[in-house]
mmCIF file of C-alpha atoms in Angstrom:
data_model
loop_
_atom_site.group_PDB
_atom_site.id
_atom_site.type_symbol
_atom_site.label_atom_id
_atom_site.label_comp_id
_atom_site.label_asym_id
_atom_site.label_seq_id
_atom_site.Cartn_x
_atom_site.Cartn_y
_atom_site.Cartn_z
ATOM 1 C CA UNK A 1 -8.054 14.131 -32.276
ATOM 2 C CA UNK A 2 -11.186 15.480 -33.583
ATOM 3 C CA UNK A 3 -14.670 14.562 -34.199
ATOM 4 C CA UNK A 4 -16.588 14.044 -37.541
ATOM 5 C CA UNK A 5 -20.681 14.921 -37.963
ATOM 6 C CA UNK A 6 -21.078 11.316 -38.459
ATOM 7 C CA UNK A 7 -19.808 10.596 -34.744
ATOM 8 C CA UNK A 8 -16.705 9.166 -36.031
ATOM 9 C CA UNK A 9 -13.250 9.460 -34.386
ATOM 10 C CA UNK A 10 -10.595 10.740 -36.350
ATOM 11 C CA UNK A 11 -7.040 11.383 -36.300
ATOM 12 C CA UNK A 12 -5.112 14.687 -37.477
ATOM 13 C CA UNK A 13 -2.720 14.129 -39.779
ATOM 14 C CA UNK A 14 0.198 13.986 -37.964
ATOM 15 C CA UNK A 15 0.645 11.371 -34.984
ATOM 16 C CA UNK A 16 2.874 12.174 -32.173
ATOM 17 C CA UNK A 17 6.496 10.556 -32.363
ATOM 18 C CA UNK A 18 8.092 9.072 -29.602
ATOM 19 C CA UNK A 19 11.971 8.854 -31.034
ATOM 20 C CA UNK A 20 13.090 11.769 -29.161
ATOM 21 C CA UNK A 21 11.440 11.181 -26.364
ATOM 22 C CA UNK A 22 12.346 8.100 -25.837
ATOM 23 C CA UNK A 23 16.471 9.178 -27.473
ATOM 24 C CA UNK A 24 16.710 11.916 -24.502
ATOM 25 C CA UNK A 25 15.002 9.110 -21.840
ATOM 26 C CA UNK A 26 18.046 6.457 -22.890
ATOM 27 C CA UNK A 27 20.740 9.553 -22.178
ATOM 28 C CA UNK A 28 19.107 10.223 -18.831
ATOM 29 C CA UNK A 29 19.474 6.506 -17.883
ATOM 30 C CA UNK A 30 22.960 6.357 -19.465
ATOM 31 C CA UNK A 31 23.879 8.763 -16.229
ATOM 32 C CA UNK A 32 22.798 6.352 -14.210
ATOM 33 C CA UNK A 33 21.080 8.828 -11.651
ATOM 34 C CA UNK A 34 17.720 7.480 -11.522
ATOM 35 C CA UNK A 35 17.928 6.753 -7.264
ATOM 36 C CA UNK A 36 19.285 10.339 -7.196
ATOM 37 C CA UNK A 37 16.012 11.706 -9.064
ATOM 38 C CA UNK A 38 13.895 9.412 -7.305
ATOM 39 C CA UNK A 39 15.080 10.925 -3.743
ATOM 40 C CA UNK A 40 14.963 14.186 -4.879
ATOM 41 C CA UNK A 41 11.431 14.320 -6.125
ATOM 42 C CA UNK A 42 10.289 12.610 -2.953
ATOM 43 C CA UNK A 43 12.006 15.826 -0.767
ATOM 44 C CA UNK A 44 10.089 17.826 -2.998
ATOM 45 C CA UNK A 45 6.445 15.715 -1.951
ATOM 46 C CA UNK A 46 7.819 15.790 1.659
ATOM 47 C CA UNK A 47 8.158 19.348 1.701
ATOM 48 C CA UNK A 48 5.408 21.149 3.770
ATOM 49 C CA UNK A 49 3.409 17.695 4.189
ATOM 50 C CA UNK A 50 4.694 16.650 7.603
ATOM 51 C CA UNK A 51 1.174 16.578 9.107
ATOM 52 C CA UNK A 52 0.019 13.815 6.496
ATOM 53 C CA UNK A 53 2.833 11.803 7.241
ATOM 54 C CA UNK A 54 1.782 9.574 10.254
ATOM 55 C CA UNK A 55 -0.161 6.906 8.264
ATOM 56 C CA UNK A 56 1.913 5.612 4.906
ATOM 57 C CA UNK A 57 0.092 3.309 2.813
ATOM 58 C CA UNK A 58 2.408 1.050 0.546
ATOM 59 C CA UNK A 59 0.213 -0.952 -2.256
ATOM 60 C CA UNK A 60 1.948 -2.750 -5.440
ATOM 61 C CA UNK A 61 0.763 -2.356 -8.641
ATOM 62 C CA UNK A 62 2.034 -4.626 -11.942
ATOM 63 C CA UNK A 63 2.999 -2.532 -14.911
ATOM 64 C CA UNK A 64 3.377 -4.432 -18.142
ATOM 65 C CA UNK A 65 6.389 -4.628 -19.879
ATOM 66 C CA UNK A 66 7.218 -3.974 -23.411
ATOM 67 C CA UNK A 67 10.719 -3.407 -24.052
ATOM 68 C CA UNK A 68 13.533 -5.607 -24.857
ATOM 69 C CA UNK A 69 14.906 -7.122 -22.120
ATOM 70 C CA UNK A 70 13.560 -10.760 -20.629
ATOM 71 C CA UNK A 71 11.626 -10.324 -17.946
ATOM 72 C CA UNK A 72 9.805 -12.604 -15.507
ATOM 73 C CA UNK A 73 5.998 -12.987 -16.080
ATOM 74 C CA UNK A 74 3.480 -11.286 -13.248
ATOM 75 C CA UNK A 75 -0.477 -11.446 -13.019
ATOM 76 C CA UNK A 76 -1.909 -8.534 -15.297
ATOM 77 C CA UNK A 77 -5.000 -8.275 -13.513
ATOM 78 C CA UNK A 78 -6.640 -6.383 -16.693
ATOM 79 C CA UNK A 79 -5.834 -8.470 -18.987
ATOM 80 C CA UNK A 80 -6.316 -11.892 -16.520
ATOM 81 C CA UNK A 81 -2.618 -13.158 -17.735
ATOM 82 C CA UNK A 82 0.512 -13.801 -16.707
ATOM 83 C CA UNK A 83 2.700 -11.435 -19.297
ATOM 84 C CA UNK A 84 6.706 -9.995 -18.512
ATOM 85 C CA UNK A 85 5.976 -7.274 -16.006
ATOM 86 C CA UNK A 86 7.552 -5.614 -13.069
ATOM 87 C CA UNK A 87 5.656 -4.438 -9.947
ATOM 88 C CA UNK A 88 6.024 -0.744 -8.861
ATOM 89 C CA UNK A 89 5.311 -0.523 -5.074
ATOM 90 C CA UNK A 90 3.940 3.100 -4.225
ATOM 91 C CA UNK A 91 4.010 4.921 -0.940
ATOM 92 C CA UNK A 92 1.427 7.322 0.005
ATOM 93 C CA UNK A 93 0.626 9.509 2.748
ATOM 94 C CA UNK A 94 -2.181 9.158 4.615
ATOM 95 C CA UNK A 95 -4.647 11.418 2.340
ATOM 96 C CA UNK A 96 -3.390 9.410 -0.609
ATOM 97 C CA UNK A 97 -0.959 11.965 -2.301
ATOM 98 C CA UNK A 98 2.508 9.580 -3.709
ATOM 99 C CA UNK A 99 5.427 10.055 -1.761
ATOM 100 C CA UNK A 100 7.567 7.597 -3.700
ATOM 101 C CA UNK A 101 7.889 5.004 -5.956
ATOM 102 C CA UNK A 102 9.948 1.470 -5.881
ATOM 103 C CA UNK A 103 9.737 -1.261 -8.145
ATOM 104 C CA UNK A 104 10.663 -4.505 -7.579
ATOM 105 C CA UNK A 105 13.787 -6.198 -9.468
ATOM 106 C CA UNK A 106 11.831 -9.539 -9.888
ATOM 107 C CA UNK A 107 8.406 -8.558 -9.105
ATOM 108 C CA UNK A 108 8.939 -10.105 -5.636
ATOM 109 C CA UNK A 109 5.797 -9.883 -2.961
ATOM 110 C CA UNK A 110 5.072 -7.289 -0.932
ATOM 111 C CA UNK A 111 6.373 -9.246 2.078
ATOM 112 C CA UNK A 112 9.964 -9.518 0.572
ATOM 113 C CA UNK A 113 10.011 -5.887 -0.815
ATOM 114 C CA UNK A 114 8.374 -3.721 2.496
ATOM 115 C CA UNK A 115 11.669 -3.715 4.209
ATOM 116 C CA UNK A 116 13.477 -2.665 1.018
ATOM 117 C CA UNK A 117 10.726 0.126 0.630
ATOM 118 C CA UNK A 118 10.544 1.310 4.743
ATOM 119 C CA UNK A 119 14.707 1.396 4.050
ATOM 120 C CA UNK A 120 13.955 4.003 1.306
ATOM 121 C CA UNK A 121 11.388 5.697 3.696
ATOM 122 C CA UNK A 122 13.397 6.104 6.406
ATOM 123 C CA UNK A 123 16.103 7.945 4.812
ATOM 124 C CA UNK A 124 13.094 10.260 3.882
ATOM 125 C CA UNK A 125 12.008 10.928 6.833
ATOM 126 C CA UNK A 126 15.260 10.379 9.007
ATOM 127 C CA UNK A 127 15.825 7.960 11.807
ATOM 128 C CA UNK A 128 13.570 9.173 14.934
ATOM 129 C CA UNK A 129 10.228 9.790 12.923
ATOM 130 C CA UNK A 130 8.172 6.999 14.051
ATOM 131 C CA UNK A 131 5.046 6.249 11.381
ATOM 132 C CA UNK A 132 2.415 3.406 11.107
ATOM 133 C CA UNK A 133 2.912 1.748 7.636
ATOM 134 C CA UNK A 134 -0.949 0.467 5.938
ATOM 135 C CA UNK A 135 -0.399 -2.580 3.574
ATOM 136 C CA UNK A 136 -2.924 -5.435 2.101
ATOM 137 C CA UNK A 137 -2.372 -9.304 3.302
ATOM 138 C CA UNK A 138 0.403 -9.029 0.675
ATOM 139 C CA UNK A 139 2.656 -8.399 3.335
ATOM 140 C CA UNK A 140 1.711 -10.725 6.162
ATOM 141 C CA UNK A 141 4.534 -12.154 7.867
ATOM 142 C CA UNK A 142 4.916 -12.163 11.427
ATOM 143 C CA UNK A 143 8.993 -12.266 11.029
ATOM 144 C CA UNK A 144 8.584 -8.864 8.902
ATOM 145 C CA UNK A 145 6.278 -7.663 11.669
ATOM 146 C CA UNK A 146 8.862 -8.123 14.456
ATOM 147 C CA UNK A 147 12.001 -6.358 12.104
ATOM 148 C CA UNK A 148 9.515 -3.322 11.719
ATOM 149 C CA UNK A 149 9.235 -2.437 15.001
ATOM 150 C CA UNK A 150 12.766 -2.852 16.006
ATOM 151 C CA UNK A 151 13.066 -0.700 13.004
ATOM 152 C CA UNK A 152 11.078 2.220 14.755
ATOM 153 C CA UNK A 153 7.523 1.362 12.585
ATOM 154 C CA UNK A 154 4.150 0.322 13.847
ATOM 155 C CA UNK A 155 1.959 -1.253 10.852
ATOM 156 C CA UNK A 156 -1.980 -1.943 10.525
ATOM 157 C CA UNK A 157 -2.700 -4.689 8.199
ATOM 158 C CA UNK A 158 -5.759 -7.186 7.246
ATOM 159 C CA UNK A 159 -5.020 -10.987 8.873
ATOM 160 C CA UNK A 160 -4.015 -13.769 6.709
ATOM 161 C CA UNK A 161 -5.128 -17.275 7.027
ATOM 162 C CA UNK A 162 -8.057 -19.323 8.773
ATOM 163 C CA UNK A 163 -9.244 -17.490 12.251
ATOM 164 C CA UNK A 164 -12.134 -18.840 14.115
ATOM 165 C CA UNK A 165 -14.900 -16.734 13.928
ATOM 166 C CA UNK A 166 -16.346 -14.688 16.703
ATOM 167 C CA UNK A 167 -19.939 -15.083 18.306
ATOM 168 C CA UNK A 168 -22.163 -12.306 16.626
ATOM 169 C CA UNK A 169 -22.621 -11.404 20.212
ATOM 170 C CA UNK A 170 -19.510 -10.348 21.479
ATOM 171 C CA UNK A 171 -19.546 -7.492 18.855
ATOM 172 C CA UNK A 172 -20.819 -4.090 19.770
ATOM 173 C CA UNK A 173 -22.041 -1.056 17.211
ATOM 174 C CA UNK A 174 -19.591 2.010 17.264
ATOM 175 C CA UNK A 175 -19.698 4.850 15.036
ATOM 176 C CA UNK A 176 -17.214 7.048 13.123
ATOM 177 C CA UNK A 177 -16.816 10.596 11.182
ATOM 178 C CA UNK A 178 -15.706 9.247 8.149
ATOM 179 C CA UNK A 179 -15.522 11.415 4.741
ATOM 180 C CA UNK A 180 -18.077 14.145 5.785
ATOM 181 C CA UNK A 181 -20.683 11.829 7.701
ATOM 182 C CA UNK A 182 -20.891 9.112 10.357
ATOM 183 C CA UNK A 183 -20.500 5.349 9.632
ATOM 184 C CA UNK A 184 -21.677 2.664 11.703
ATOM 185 C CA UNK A 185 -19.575 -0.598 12.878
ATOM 186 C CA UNK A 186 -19.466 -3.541 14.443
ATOM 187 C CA UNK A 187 -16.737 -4.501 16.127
ATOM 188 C CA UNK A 188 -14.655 -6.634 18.339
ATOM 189 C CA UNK A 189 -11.133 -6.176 20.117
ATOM 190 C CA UNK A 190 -8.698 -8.785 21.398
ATOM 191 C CA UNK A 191 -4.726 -9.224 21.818
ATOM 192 C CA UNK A 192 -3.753 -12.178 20.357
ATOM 193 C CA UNK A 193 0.262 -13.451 21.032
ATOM 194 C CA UNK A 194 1.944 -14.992 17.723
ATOM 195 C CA UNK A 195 4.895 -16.942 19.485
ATOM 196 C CA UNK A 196 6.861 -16.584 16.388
ATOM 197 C CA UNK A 197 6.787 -12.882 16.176
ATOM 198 C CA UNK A 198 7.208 -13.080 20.191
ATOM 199 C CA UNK A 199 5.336 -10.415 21.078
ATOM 200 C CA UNK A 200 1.298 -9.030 21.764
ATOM 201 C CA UNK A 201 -0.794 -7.647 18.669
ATOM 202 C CA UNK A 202 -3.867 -6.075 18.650
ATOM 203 C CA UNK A 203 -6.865 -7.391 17.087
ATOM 204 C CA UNK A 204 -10.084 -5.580 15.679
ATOM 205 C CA UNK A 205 -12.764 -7.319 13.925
ATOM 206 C CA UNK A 206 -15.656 -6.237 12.003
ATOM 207 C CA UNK A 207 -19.094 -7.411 11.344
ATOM 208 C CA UNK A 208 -20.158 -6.252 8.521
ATOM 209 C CA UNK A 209 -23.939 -6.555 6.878
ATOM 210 C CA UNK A 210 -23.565 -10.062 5.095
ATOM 211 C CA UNK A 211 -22.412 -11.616 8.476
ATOM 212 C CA UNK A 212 -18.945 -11.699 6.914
ATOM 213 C CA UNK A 213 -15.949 -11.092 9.890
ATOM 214 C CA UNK A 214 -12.934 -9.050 8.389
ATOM 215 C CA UNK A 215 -9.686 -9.348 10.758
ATOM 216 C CA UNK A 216 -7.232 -6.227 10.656
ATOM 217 C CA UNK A 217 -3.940 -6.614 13.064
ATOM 218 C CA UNK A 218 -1.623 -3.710 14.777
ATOM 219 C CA UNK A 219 0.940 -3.264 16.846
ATOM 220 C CA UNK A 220 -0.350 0.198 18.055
ATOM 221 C CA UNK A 221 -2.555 -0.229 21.236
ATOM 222 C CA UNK A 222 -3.194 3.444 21.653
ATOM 223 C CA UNK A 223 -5.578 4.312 18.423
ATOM 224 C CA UNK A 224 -9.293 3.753 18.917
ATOM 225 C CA UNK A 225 -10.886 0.770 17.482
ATOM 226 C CA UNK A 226 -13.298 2.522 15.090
ATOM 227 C CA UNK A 227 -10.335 4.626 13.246
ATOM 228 C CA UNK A 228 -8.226 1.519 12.939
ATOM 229 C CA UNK A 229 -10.868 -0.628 11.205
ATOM 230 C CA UNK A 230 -11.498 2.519 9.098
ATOM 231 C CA UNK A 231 -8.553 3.207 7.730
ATOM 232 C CA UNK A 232 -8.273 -0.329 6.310
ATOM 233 C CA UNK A 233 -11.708 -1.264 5.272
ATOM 234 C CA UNK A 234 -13.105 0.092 1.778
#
């Protein structure tokens, strides 16, 4: 593309063509092989990044669909409608470089597809690595909770539903390195026992500036309160 005097965009006179490209993508997906690529190129992000691997994030994102086949409709939050789309859910390490990809069949939720996606992971990253898995209320479920730590993951995750709020009072300032300078919180810490997942999580609340409480649940008990709330607060 190139610019006239007149501040005009204009385009060269020949276009880019996507017919080949997208002739050589349908032989690729003809050798049905696309699992095999995906693992492979996921080694390849693994490789020499154990160190970033203690903290995943997993996050879904719709991606619009405009090919051929009938697809069910998701929430394009761009565009503020429901058009056919599928949701990609993305894992990341813990300083935010893509470790893998997995999109859903029938854009399910982020509670339905976490297993599917901590399945994928674990082959990764074999079967003794233990990691603590970050996800949005997306994937609140208390029966999910429970399978991922029998599977051998801790998660950290914001609290879904009503919760009574806590006295202003009972919250205390702590502060944190965060991102080349220190940030101030206030926060709370409790256990709190959800019969249904039948066992103890951990609780940390914070108080922000607009006297607005924001709930994030764990099952790790060792990390200190102020990194917790950090790592899942904007």
């Amino acid at each position: 593309m190139t610019l006239s005097t007149k501040g005009r965009l204009l385009g060269l006179d020949r276009v880019c063509e996507v017919k080949t490209p997208r002739r050589k993508l349908t032989k690729l997906a003809a050798q049905g092989k696309a699992d095999e690529l995906a693992a492979r190129l996921a080694r390849l992000q693994l490789a020499g990044r154990e160190e970033a691997l203690g903290f995943l994030y997993v996050d879904g994102h719709v991606r619009v669909y405009h090919g051929k086949h009938k697809l069910a409709k998701g929430y394009v939050t761009q565009r503020r409608l429901a058009m056919p789309a599928t949701t990609d859910y993305w894992v990341n390490d813990q300083e935010g470089s893509p470790i893998l990809v997995v999109t859903a069949p029938a854009n399910e939720g982020l509670s339905q597809m976490l297993l599917p996606v901590l399945d994928e992971v674990r082959q990764l990253l074999g079967s003794q690595r233990r990691v603590t898995v970050v996800f949005d209320r997306g994937g609140w479920s208390l029966k999910l909770f429970r399978t991922m730590v029998d599977k051998g993951f801790d998660f950290v995750t914001y609290r879904k539903g009503t919760v009574e709020p806590i006295p202003e009072a009972h919250f205390s300032p702590q502060r944190a390195w965060l991102d080349g300078g220190w940030r101030e919180y206030r926060l709370h810490e409790r256990s709190v026992f959800h019969p249904t997942a039948r066992f103890w999580l951990r609780q940390v609340s914070h108080f922000n500036h607009a006297a607005h409480q924001t709930h994030i649940v764990t099952s790790r008990q060792d990390l200190p309160a102020t990194p917790t709330s950090a790592s899942s607060m904007p």
